[in-house]
CSV table of C-alpha atoms and ligand atoms in Angstrom, one decimal:
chain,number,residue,atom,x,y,z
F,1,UNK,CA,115.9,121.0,83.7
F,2,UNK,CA,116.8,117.2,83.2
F,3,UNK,CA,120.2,117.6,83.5
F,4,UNK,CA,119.3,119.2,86.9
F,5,UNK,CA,117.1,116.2,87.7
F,6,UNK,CA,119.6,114.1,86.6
F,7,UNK,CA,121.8,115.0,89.9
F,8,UNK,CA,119.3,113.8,91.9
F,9,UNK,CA,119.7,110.3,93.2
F,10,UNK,CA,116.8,108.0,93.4
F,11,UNK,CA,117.7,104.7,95.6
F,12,UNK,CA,114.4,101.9,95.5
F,13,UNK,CA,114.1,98.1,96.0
F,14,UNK,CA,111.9,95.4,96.1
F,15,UNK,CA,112.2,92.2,98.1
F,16,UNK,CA,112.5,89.2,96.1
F,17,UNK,CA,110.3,86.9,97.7
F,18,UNK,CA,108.6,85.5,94.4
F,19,UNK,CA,107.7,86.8,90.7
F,20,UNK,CA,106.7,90.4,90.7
F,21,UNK,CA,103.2,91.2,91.3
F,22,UNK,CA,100.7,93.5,90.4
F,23,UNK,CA,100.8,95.5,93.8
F,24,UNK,CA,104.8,95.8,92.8
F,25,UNK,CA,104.5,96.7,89.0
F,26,UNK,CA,101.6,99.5,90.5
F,27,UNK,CA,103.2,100.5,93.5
F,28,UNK,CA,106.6,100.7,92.4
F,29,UNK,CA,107.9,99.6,89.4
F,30,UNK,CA,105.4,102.2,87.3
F,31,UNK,CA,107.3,104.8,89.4
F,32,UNK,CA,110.5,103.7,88.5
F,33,UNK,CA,110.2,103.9,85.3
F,34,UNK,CA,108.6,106.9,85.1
F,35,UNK,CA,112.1,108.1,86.6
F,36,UNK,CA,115.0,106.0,85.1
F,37,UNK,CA,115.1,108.9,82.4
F,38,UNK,CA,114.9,112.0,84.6
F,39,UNK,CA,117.2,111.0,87.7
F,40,UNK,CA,120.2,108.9,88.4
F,41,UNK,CA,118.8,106.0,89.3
F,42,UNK,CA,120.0,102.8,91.6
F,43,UNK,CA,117.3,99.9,91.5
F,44,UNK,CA,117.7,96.6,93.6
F,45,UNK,CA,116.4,93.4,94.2
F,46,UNK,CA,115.9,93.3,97.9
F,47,UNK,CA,117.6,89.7,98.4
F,48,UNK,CA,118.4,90.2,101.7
F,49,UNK,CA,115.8,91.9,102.8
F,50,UNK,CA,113.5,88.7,101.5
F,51,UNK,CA,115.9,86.8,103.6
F,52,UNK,CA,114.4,88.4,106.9
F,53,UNK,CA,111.1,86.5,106.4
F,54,UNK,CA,112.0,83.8,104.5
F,55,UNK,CA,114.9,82.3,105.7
F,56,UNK,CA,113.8,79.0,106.0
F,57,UNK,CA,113.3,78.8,102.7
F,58,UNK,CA,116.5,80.5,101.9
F,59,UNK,CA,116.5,77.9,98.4
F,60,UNK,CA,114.1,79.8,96.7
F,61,UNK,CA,115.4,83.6,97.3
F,62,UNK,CA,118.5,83.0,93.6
F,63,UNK,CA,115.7,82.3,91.4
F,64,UNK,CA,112.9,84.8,92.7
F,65,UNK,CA,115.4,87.3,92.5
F,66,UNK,CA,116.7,86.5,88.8
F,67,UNK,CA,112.5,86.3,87.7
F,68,UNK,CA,111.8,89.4,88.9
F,69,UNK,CA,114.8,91.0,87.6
F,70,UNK,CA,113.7,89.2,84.4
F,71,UNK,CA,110.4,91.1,84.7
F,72,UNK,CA,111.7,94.3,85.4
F,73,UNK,CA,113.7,94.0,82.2
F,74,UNK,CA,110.4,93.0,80.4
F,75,UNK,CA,108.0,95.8,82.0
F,76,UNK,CA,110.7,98.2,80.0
F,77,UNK,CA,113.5,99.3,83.2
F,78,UNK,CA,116.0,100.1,81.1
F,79,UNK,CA,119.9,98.9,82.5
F,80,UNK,CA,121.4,101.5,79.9
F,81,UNK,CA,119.6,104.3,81.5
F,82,UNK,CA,119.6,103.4,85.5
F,83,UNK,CA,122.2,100.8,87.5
F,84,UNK,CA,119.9,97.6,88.3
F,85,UNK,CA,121.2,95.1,90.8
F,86,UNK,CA,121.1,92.7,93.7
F,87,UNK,CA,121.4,93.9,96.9
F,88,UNK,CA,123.4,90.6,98.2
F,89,UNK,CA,126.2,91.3,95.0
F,90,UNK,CA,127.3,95.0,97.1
F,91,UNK,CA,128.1,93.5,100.6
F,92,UNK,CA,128.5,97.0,101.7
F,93,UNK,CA,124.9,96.6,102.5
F,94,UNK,CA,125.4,94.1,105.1
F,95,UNK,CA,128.6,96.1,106.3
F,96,UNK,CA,126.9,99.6,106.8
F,97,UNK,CA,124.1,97.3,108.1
F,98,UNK,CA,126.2,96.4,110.5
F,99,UNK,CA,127.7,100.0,111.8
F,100,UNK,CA,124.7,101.1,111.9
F,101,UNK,CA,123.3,98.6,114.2
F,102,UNK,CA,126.4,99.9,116.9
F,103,UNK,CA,124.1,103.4,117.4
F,104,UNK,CA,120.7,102.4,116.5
F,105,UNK,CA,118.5,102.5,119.7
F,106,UNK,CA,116.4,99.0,120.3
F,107,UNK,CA,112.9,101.3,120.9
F,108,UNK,CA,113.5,102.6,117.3
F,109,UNK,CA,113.3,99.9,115.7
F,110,UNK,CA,110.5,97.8,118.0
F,111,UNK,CA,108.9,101.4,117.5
F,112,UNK,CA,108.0,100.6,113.9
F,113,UNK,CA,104.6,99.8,113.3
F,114,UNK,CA,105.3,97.0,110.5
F,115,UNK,CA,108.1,95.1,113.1
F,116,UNK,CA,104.7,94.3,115.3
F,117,UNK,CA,102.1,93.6,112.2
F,118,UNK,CA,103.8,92.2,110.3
F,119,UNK,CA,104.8,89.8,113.0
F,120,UNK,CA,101.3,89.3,113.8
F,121,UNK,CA,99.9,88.9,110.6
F,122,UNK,CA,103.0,86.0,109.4
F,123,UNK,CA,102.4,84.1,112.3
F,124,UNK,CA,103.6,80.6,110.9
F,125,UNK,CA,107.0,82.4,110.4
F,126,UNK,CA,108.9,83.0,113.7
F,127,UNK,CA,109.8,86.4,112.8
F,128,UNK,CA,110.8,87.3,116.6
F,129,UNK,CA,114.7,87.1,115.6
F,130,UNK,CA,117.7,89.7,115.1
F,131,UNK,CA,117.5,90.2,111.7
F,132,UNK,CA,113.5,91.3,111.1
F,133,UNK,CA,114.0,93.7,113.8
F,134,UNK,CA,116.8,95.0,111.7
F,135,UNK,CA,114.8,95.0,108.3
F,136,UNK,CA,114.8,98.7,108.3
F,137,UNK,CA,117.9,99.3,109.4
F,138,UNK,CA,119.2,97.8,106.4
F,139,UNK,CA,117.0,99.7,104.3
F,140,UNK,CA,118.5,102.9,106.2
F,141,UNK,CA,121.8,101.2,104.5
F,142,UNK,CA,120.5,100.6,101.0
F,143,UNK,CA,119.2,104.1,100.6
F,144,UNK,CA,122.5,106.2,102.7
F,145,UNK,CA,125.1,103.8,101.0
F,146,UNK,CA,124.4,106.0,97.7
F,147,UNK,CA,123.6,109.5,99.0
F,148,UNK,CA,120.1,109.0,98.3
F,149,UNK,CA,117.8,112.4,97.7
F,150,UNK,CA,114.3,111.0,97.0
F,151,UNK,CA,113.3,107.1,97.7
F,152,UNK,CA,110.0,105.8,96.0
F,153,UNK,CA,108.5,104.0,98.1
F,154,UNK,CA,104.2,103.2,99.2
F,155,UNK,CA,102.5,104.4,101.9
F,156,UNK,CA,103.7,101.3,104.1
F,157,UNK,CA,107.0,102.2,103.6
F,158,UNK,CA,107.0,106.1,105.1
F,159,UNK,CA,107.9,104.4,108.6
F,160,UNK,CA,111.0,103.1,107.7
F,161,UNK,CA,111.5,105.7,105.5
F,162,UNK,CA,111.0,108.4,108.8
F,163,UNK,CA,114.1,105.5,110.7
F,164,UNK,CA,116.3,106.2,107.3
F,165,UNK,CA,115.9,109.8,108.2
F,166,UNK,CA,116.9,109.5,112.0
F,167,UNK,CA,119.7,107.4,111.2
F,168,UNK,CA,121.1,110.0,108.7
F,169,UNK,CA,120.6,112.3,111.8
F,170,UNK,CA,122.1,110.7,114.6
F,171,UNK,CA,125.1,109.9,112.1
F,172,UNK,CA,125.8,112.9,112.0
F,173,UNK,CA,125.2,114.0,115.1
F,174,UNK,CA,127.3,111.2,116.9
F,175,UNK,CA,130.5,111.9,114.0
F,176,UNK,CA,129.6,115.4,112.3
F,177,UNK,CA,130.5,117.3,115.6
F,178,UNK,CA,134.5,116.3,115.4
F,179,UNK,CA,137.1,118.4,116.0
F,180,UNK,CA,137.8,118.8,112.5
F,181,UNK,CA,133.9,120.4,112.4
F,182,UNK,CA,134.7,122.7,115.1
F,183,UNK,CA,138.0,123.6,113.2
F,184,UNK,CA,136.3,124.5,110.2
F,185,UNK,CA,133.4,126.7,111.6
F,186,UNK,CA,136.7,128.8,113.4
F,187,UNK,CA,137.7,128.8,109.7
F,188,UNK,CA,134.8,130.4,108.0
F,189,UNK,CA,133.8,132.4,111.5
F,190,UNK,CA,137.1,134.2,110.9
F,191,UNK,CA,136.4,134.3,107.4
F,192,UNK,CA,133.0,136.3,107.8
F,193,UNK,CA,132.2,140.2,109.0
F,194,UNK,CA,133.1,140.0,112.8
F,195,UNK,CA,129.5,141.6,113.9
F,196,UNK,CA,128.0,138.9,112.0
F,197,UNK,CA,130.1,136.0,113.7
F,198,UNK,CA,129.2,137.6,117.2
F,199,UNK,CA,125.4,137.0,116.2
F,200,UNK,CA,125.7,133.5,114.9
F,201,UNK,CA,126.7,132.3,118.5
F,202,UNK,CA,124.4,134.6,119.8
F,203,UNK,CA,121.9,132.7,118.0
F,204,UNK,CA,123.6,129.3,118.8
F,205,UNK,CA,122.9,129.8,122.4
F,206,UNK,CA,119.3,131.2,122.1
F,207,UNK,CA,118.9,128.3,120.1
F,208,UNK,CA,120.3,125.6,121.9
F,209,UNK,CA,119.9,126.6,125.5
F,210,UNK,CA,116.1,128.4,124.9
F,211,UNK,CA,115.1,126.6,122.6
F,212,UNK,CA,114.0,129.8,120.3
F,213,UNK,CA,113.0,128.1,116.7
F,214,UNK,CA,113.2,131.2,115.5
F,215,UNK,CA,117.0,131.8,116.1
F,216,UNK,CA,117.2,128.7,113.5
F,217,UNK,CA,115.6,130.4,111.3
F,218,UNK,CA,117.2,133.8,111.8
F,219,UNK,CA,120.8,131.7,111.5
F,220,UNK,CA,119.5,130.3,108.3
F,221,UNK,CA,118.8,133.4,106.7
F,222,UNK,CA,121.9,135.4,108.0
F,223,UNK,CA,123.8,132.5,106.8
F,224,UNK,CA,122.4,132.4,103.2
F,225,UNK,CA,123.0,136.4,102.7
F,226,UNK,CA,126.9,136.0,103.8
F,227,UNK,CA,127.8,135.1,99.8
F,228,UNK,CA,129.3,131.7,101.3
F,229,UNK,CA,129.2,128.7,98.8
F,230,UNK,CA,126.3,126.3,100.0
F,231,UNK,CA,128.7,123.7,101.9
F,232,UNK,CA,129.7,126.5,103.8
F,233,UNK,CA,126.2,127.8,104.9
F,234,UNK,CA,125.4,124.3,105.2
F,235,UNK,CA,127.8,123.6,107.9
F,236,UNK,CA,127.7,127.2,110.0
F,237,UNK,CA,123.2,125.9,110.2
F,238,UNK,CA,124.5,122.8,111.2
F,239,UNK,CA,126.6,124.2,113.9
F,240,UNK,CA,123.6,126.5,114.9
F,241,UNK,CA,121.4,123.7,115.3
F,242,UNK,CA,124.1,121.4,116.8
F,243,UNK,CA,123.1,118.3,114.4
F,244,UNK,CA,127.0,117.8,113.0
F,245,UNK,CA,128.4,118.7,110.1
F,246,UNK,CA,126.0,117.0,107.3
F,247,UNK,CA,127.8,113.9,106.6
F,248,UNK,CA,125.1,111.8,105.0
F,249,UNK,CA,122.3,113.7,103.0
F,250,UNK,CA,118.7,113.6,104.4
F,251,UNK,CA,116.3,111.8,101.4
F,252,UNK,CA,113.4,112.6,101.1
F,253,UNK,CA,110.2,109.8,100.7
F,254,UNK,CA,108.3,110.0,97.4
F,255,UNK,CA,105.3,108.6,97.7
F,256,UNK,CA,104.1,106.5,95.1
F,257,UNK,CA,100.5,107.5,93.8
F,258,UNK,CA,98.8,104.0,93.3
F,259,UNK,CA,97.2,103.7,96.5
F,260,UNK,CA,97.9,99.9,97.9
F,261,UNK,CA,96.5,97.2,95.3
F,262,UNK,CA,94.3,94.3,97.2
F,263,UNK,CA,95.4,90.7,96.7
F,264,UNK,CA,93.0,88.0,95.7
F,265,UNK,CA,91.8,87.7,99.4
F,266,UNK,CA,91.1,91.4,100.1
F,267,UNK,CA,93.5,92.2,102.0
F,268,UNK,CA,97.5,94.5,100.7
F,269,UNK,CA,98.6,92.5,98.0
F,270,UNK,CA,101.4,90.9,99.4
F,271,UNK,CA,103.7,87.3,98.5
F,272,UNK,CA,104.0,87.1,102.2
F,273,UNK,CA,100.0,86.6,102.3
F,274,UNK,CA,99.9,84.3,99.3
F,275,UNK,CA,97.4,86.6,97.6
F,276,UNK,CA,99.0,87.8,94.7
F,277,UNK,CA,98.9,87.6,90.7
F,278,UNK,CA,101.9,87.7,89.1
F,279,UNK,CA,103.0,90.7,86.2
F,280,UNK,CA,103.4,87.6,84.2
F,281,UNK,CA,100.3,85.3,85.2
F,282,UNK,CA,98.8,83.1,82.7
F,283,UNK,CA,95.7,84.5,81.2
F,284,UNK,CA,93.6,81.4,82.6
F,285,UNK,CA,95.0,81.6,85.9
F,286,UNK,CA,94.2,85.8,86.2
F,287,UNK,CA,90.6,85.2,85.5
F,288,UNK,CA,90.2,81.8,87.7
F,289,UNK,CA,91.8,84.0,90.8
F,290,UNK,CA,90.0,87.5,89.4
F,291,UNK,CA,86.7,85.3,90.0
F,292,UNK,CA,88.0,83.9,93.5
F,293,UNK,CA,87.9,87.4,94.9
F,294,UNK,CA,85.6,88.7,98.1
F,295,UNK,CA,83.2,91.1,96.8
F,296,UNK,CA,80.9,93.7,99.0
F,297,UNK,CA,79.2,91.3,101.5
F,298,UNK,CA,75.8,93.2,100.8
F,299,UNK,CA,75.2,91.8,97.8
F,300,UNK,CA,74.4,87.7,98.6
F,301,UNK,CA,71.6,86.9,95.7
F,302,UNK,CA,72.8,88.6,91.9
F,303,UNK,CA,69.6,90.8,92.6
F,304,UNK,CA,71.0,93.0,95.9
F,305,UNK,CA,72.5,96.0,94.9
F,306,UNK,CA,76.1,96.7,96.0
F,307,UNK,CA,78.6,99.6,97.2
F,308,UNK,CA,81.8,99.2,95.0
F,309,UNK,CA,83.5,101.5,98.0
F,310,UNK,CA,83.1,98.4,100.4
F,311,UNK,CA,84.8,96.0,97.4
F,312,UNK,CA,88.4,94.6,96.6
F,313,UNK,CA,87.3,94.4,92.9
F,314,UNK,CA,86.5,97.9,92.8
F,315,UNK,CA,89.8,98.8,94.0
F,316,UNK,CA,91.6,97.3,91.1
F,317,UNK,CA,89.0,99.1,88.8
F,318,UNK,CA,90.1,101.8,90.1
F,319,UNK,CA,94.0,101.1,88.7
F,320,UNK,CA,92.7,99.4,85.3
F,321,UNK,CA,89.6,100.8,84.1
F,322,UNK,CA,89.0,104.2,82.0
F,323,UNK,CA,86.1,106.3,82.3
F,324,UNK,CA,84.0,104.4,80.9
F,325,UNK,CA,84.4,101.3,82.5
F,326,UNK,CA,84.4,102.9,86.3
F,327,UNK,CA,80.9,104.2,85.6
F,328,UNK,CA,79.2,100.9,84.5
F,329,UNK,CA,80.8,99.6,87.6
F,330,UNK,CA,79.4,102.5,89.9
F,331,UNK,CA,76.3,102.3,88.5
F,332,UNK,CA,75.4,99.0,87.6
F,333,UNK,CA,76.6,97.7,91.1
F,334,UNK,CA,74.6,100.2,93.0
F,335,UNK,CA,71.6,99.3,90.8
F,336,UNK,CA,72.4,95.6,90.7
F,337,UNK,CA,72.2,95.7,86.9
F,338,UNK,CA,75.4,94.0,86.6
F,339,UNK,CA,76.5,91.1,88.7
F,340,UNK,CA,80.1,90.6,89.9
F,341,UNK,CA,80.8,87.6,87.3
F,342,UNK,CA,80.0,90.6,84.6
F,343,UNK,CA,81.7,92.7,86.8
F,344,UNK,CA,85.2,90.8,87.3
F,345,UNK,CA,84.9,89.5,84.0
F,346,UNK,CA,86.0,93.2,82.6
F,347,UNK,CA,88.4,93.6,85.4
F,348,UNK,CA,90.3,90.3,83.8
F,349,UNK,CA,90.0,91.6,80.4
F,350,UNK,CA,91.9,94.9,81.4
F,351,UNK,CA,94.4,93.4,83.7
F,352,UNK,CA,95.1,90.3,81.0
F,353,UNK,CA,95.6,93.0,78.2
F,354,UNK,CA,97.9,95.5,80.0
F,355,UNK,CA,99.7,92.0,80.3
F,356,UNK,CA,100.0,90.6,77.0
F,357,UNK,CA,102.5,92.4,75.8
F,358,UNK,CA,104.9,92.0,79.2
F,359,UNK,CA,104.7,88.5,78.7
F,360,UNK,CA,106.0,88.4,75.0
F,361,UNK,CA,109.5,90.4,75.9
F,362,UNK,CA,109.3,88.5,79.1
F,363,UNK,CA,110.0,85.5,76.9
F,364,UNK,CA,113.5,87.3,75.4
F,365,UNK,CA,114.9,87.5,79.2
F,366,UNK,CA,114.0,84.0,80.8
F,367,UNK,CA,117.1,81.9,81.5
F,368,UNK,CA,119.3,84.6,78.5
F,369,UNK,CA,122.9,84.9,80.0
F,370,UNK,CA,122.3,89.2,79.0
F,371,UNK,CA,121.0,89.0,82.7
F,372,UNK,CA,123.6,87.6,84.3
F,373,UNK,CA,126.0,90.4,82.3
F,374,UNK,CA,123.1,93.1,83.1
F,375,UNK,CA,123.3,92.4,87.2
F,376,UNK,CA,127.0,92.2,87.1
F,377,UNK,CA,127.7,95.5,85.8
F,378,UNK,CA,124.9,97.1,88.2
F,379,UNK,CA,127.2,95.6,90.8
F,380,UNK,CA,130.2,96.5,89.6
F,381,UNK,CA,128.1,100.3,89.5
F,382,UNK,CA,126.7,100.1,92.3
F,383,UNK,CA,130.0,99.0,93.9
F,384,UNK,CA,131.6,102.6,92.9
F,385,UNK,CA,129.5,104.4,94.7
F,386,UNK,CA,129.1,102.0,97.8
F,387,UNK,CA,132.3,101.5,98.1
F,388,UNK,CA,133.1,105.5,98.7
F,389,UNK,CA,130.7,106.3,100.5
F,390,UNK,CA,131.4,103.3,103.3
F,391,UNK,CA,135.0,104.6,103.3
F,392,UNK,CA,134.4,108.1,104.2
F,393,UNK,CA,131.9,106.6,107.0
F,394,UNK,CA,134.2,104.0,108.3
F,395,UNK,CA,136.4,107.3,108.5
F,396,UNK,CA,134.4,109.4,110.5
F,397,UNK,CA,133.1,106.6,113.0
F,398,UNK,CA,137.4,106.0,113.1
F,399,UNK,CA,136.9,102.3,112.1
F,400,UNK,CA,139.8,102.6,109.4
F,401,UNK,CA,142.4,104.9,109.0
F,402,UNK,CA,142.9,106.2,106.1
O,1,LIG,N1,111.0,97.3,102.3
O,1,LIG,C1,110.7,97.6,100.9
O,1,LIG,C2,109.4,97.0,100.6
O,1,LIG,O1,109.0,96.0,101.2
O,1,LIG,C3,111.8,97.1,100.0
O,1,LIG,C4,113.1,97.9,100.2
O,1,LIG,C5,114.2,97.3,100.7
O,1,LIG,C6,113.3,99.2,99.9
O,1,LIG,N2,115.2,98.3,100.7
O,1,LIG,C7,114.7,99.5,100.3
O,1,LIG,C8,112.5,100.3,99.4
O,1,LIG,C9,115.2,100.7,100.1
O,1,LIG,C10,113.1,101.5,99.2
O,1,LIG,C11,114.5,101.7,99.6
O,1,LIG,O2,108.7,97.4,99.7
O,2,SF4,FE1,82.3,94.4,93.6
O,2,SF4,FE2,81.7,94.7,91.0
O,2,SF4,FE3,80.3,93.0,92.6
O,2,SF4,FE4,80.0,95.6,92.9
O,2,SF4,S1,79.5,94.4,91.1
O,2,SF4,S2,80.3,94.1,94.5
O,2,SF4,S3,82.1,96.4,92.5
O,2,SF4,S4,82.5,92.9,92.1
């Protein structure tokens, strides 16, 4: 069963715009390495992608990136087990980032529901240039450069992750129907029963002319009982359904179970909003921002009862606490026997312990050349893989020879 898994590739990042936060360690890191022992795994430090916001403080982006590398090494991702890098070290990124861009309709990308938000939302940043509407276009290159199956990613991310997709799609629609395509479904046609040839572009047509989703299907299951290897069937659905041969794999989104974690202001946890707590956070500093929190509106004197369900503390109880815990909150809150100083006070203690021992091997990575020697053989990893994959693209889209 795991060396099944195993084949599977996994492809995540996460922008390095400052030390890694709770909402990362919850929303993404947990998953990661919940994973690094089951799949093959590629894990990056978005540089680049922090370089769409924050390019005016382009300065910052090195050392971000080497901290939260630092804490990834520290919260227990594990460099002999899965290929850690930095996105800027494989400049095929930026290349397929760039081939990409030659096919990638404008309303796709305006499309996105982030490109507008977040432009809303980061409104001291002028984020009306090239490159943020691009932002997930280069994620469709981070994932497709290493024939992603499955991508961890949060809830905000299924958007881009639904562009990666259509990108995959229109690839190989624009470059899977060659004639080399066409010459290898004449191939296995003539290699098949003749009867079941004539069908197959019988179903073709009812399929692409009428539009009968059933003829898809039919062609699929015709396919699958002509004892043809998988590549084979593969190609004669493809060819059915007139998509192109299947030049980059489809991945699949897996969504990551902790739903969004609030920031110190109530609203996504985000470095972009300035409301975050670090993985690494000094105790002192956890509780003084724990206590700076919004809290359900209703409850103005320590006597008002409260709804935890209308709270941002509540939410992070939901991550931290056991059992236990969640029921004091429920209750006492709703009976106003507890009072949110009590209430955040246990939050602290919980988010401060699952800390502690983070910090301490945190200490063994800070400014220790292994880092240096860990990121450079990702790349050098990572580089493998990039590197064939672009070449067999750049092939297809004929923008190298050989
Ligand atoms: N956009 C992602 C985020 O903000 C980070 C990211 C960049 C990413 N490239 C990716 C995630 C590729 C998954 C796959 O969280
Ligand atoms: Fe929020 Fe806790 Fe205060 Fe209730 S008691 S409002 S859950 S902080």
């Amino acid at each position: 069963m795991t060396s099944n898994l195993r084949n599977k590739i996994v492809v995540s990042g996460i922008r390095s715009t400052g030390k890694l936060h709770l909402g990362n360690y919850h929303g993404a890191l947990k998953q990661w390495l919940s994973m690094q022992d089951k799949y093959t795994c590629f894990f990056f430090a978005a540089d680049l992608h922090g370089l769409t916001t924050n390019y005016a403080t382009a300065g910052d982006i090195p050392v971000n990136t080497r901290t939260m590398v630092e804490d990834w090494l520290a919260a227990g991702l594990d460099h002999e087990n899965c290929c850690i890098f930095v996105q800027s070290d494989v400049p095929e990124h930026s290349e397929l980032h760039l081939l990409f861009s030659m096919f990638t309709p404008l309303s796709w990308l305006e499309r996105i529901p982030t490109y507008k938000d977040q432009q809303a939302k980061l409104s001291d940043k002028d984020l009306s240039t090239y490159g943020f509407l691009g932002y997930p276009l280069l994620q469709a290159a981070d994932v497709l450069l290493y024939n992603a199956d499955l991508v961890p990613v949060g809830e905000d991310q299924l958007a881009h992750l639904e562009l990666v997709r259509k990108i995959a799609r229109r690839f190989n629609f624009l470059y899977g129907n060659s004639p080399s395509f066409e010459a290898e479904i004449n191939t296995i046609m003539d290699s098949i029963d003749k009867k079941q040839a004539k069908k197959l572009r019988t179903l073709k047509r009812d399929y692409q002319q009428k539009g009968l989703s059933v003829a898809l299907e039919n062609a699929t299951r015709l396919t699958a009982n002509l004892g043809l290897e998988q590549g084979m069937q593969d190609s004669l659905c493809s060819y059915v359904a007139g998509t192109g041969k299947t030049i980059i794999n489809l991945p699949e989104p897996l969504l990551s179970v902790t739903p969004k974690l609030p920031g110190t202001d109530g609203q996504k946890m985000s470095k972009s909003y300035n409301n975050t707590i670090a993985l690494t956070e000094a105790e002192p500093d956890v509780r003084k921002k724990i206590k700076s929190m919004p809290t359900d509106p209703a409850r103005v004197k320590r006597t008002d009862p409260g709804e935890p369900s209308k709270c941002p503390v509540w939410e992070l109880h939901k991550v931290y606490a056991n059992s236990e815990i969640k029921d004091w909150v429920i209750n006492g809150c709703r009976t106003a026997k507890i009072g949110c100083i009590d209430c955040k006070s246990v939050l602290a203690d919980s988010i401060v312990k699952e800390q502690a021992p983070i910090i301490e091997r945190s200490k063994d990575y800070r400014d220790n050349p292994i880092v240096d020697k860990i990121l450079s053989k990702g790349a050098e990893r990572a580089r493998d893989t990039a590197t064939t994959t672009l070449r067999k693209l750049k092939l297809v889209m004929h923008s190298r020879d050989n």
